[in-house]
PDB file of C-alpha atoms in Angstrom:
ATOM      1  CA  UNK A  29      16.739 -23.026  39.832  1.00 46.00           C
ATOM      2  CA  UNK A  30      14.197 -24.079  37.157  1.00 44.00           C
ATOM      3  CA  UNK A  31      11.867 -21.039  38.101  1.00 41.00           C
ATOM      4  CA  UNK A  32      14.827 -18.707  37.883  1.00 52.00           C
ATOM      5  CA  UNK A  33      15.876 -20.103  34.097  1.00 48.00           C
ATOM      6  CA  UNK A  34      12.080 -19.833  33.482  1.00 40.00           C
ATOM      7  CA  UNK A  35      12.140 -15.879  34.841  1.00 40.00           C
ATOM      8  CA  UNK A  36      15.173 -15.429  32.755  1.00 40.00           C
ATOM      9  CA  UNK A  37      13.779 -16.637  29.545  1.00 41.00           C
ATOM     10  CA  UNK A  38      10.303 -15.018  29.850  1.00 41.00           C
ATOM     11  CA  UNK A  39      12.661 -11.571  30.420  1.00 41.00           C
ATOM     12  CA  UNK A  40      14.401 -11.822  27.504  1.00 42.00           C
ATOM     13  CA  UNK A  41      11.316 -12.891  25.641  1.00 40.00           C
ATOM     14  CA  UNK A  42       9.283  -9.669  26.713  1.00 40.00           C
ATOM     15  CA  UNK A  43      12.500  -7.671  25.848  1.00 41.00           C
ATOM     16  CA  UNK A  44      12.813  -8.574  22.437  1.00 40.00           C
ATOM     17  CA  UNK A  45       9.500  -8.437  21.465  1.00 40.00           C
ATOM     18  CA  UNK A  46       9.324  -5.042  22.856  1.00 45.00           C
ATOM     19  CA  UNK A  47      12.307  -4.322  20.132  1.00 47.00           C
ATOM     20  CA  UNK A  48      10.646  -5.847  17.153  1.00 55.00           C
ATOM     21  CA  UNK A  49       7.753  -3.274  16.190  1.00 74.00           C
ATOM     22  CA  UNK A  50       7.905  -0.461  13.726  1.00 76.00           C
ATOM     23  CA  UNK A  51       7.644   3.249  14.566  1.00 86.00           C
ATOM     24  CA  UNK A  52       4.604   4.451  13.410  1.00 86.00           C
ATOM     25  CA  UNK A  53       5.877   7.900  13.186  1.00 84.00           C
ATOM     26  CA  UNK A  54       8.912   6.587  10.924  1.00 87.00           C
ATOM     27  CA  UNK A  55       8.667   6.765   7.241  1.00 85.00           C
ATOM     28  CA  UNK A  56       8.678   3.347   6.920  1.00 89.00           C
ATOM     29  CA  UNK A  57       5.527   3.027   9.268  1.00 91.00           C
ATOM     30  CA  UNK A  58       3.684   5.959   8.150  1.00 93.00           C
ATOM     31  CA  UNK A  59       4.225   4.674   4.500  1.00 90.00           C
ATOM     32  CA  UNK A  60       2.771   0.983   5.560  1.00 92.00           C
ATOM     33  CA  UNK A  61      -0.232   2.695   7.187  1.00 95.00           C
ATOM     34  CA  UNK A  62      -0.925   4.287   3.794  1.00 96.00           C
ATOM     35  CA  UNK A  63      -0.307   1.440   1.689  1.00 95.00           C
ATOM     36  CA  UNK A  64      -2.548  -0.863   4.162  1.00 96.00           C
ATOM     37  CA  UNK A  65      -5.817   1.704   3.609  1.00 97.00           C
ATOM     38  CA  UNK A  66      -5.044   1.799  -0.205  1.00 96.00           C
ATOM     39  CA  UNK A  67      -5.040  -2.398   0.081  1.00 96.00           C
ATOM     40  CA  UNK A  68      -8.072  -2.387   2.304  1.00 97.00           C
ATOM     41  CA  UNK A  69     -10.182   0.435  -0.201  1.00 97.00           C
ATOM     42  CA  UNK A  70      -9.157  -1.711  -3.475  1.00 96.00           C
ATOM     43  CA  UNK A  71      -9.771  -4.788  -2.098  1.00 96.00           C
ATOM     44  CA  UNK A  72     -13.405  -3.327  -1.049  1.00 96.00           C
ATOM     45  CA  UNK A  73     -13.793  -1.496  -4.648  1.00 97.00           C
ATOM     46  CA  UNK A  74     -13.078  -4.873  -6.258  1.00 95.00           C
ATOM     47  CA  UNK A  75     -14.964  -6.468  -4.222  1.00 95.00           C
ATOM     48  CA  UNK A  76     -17.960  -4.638  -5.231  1.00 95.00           C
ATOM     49  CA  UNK A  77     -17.480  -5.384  -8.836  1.00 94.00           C
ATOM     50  CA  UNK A  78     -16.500  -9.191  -8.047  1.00 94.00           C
ATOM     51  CA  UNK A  79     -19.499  -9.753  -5.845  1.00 93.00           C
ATOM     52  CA  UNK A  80     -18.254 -10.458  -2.573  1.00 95.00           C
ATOM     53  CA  UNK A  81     -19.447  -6.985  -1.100  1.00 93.00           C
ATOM     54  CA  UNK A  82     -23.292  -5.598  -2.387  1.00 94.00           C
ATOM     55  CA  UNK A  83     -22.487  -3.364  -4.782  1.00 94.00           C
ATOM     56  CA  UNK A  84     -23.275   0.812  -3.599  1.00 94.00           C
ATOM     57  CA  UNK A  85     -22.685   3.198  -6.115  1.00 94.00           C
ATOM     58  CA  UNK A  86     -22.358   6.066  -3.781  1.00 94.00           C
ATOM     59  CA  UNK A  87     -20.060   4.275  -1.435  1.00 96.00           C
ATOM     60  CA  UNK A  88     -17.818   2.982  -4.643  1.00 97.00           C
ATOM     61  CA  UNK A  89     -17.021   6.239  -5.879  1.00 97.00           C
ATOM     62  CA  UNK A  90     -16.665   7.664  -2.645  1.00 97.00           C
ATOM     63  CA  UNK A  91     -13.453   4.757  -2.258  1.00 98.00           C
ATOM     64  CA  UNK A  92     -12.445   5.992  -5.654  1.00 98.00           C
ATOM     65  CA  UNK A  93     -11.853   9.382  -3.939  1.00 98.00           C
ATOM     66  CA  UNK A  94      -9.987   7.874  -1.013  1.00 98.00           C
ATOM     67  CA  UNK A  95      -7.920   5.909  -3.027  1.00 98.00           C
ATOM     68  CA  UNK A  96      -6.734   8.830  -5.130  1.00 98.00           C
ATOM     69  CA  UNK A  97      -6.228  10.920  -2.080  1.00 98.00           C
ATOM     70  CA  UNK A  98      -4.051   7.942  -0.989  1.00 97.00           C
ATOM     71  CA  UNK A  99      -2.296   7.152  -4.034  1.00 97.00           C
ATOM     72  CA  UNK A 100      -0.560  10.058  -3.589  1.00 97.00           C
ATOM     73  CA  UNK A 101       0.799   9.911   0.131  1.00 96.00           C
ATOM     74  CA  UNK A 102       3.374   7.008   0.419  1.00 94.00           C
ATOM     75  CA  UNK A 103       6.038   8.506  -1.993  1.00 93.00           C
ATOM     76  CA  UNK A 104       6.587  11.425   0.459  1.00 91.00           C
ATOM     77  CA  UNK A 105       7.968   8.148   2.802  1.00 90.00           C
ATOM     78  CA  UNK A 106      10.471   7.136   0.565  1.00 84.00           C
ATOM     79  CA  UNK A 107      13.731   8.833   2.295  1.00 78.00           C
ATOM     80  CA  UNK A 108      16.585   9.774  -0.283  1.00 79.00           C
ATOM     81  CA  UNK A 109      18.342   7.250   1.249  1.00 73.00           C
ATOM     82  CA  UNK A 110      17.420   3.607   2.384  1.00 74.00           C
ATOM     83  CA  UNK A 111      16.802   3.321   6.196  1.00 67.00           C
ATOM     84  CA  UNK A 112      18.235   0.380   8.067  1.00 70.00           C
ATOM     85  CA  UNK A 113      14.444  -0.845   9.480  1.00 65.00           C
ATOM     86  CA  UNK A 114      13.638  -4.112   8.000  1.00 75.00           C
ATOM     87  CA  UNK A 115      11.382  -3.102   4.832  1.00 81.00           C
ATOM     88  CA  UNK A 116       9.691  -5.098   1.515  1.00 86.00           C
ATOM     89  CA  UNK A 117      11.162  -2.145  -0.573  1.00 87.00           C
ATOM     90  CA  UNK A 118      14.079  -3.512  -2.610  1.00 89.00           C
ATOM     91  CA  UNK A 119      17.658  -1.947  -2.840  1.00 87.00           C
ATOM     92  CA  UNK A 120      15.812  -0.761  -6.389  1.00 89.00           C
ATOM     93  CA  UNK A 121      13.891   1.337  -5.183  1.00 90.00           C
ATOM     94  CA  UNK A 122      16.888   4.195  -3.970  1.00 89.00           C
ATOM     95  CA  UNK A 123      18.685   2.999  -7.406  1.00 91.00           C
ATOM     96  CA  UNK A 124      15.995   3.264  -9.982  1.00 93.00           C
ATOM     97  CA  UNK A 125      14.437   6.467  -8.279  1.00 92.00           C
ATOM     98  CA  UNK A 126      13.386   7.414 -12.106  1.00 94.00           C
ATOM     99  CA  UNK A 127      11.263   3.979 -12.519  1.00 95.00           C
ATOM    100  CA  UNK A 128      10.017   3.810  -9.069  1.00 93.00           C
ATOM    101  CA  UNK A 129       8.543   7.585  -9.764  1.00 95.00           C
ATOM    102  CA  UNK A 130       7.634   6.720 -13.380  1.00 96.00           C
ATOM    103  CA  UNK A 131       4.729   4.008 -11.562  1.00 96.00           C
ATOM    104  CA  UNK A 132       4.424   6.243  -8.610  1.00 96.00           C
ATOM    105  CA  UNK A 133       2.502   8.575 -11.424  1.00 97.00           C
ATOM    106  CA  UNK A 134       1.416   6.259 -12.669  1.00 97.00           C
ATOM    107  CA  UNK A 135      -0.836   4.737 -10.226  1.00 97.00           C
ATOM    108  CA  UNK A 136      -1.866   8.737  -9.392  1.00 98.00           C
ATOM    109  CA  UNK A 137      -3.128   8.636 -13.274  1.00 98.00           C
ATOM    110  CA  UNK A 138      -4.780   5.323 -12.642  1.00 98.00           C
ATOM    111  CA  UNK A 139      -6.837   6.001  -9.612  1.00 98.00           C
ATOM    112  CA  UNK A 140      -8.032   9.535 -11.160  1.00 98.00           C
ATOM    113  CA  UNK A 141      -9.058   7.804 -14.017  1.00 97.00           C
ATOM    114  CA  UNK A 142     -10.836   5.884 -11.838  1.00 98.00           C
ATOM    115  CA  UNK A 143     -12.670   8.776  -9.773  1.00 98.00           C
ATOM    116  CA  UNK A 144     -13.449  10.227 -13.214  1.00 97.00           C
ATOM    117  CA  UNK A 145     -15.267   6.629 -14.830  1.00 97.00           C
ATOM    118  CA  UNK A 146     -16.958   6.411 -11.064  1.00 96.00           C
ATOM    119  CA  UNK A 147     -18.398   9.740 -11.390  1.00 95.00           C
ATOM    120  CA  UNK A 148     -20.291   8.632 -14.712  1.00 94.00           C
ATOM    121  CA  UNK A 149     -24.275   7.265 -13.696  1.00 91.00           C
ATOM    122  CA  UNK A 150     -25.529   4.500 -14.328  1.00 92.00           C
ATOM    123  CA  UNK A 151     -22.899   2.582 -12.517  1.00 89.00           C
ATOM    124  CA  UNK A 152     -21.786  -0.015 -15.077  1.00 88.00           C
ATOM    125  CA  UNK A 153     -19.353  -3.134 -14.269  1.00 85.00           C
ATOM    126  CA  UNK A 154     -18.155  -2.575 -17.967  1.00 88.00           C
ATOM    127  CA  UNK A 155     -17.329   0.767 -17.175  1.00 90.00           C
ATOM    128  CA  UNK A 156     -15.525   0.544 -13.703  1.00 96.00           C
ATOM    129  CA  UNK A 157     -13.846  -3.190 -14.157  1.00 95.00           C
ATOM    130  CA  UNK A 158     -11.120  -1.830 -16.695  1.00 96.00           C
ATOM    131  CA  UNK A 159     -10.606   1.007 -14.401  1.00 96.00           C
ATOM    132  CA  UNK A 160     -10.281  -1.042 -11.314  1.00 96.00           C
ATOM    133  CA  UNK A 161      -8.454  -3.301 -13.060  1.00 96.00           C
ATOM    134  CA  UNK A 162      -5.527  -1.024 -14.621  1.00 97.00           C
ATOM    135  CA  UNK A 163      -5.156   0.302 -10.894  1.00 97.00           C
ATOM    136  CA  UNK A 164      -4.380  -3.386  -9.908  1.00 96.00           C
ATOM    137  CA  UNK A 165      -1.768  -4.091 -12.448  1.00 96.00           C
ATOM    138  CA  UNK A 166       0.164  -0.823 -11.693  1.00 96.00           C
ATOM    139  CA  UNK A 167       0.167  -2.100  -8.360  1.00 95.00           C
ATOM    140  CA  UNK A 168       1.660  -5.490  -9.590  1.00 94.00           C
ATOM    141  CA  UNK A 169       3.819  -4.176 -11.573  1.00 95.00           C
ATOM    142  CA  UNK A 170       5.233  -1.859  -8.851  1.00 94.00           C
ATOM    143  CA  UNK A 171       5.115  -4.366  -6.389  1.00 94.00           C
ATOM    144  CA  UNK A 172       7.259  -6.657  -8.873  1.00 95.00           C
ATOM    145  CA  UNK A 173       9.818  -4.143  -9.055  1.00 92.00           C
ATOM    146  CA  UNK A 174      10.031  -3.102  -6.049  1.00 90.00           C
ATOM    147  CA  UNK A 175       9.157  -5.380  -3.363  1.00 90.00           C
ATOM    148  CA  UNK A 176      10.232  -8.271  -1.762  1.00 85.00           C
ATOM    149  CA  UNK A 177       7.931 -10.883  -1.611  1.00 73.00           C
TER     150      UNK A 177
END
C-alpha cells in the first residue's frame, strides 16, 4: 500500500511540474528571454566600469550595440490585453499604456546614447558611467512602475 501512495504522489508530482513552465514561444516568454539578455549585457557593461570584469573597449561598445538592439524588442510582447500566465508586469502596465511607452522610449534614447558615448576613443569611465548609469535608472524606474517585486 505504502509503495502505491508513494507511486501516486511521485505522479502527481511529475504532472504538475510538467504544468508549471512558461511557453517560450508566448509573449510572455519571448519577452523574459529579451529582458534576461538585456540584464545579463548591463550587468556585464557595468561590470566593466565597476571592476568586476577587465575592462575591453571593443567588447563594451560592442554590448552597447546589443543592448540597443534589445531595448527595443520586449514592447512588441506586451499584448493589448493582459494574458492570464503568471507575470511581474502589473495590472499598470495595460492601464497606463501612455507611461509604460513614455519609458519604453525612453530606455531606446538611453541605450543609443549609450552606443553613441561608447563610440567616442579613448574609452573614459567619466564618459561611459553617466551613460551606463541613466540606462539603469530608466530601468528602475520602469521596473517600479511596472513590476511586481
Amino acid at each position: 500500500m505504502t509503495l502505491k501512495r508513494l507511486s501516486v504522489v511521485l505522479l502527481a508530482c511529475l504532472t504538475l511540474s510538467a504544468c508549471g513552465g512558461v511557453d517560450p514561444n508566448s509573449p510572455l516568454g519571448q519577452r523574459k528571454a529579451i529582458f534576461k539578455q538585456m540584464l545579463k549585457t548591463g550587468e556585464d557593461l557595468g561590470g566593466m566600469l565597476r571592476g568586476r570584469i577587465p575592462f575591453d573597449g571593443a567588447r563594451f561598445a560592442e554590448g552597447a550595440v546589443k543592448l540597443d538592439a534589445l531595448s527595443h524588442e520586449p514592447w512588441k510582447h506586451f499584448p493589448e490585453v493582459r494574458e492570464e500566465d503568471h507575470s511581474s508586469a502589473t495590472d499598470d502596465v495595460w492601464r497606463k499604456q501612455a507611461r509604460f511607452q513614455e519609458l519604453a522610449r525612453s530606455l531606446e534614447a538611453a541605450t543609443a546614447e549609450l552606443v553613441t558615448i561608447s563610440q567616442v576613443q579613448p574609452y573614459k569611465a567619466s564618459n561611459l558611467g553617466p551613460a551606463v548609469q541613466k540606462v539603469e535608472d530608466v530601468c528602475s524606474a520602469c521596473h517600479k512602475e511596472f513590476r511586481n517585486h
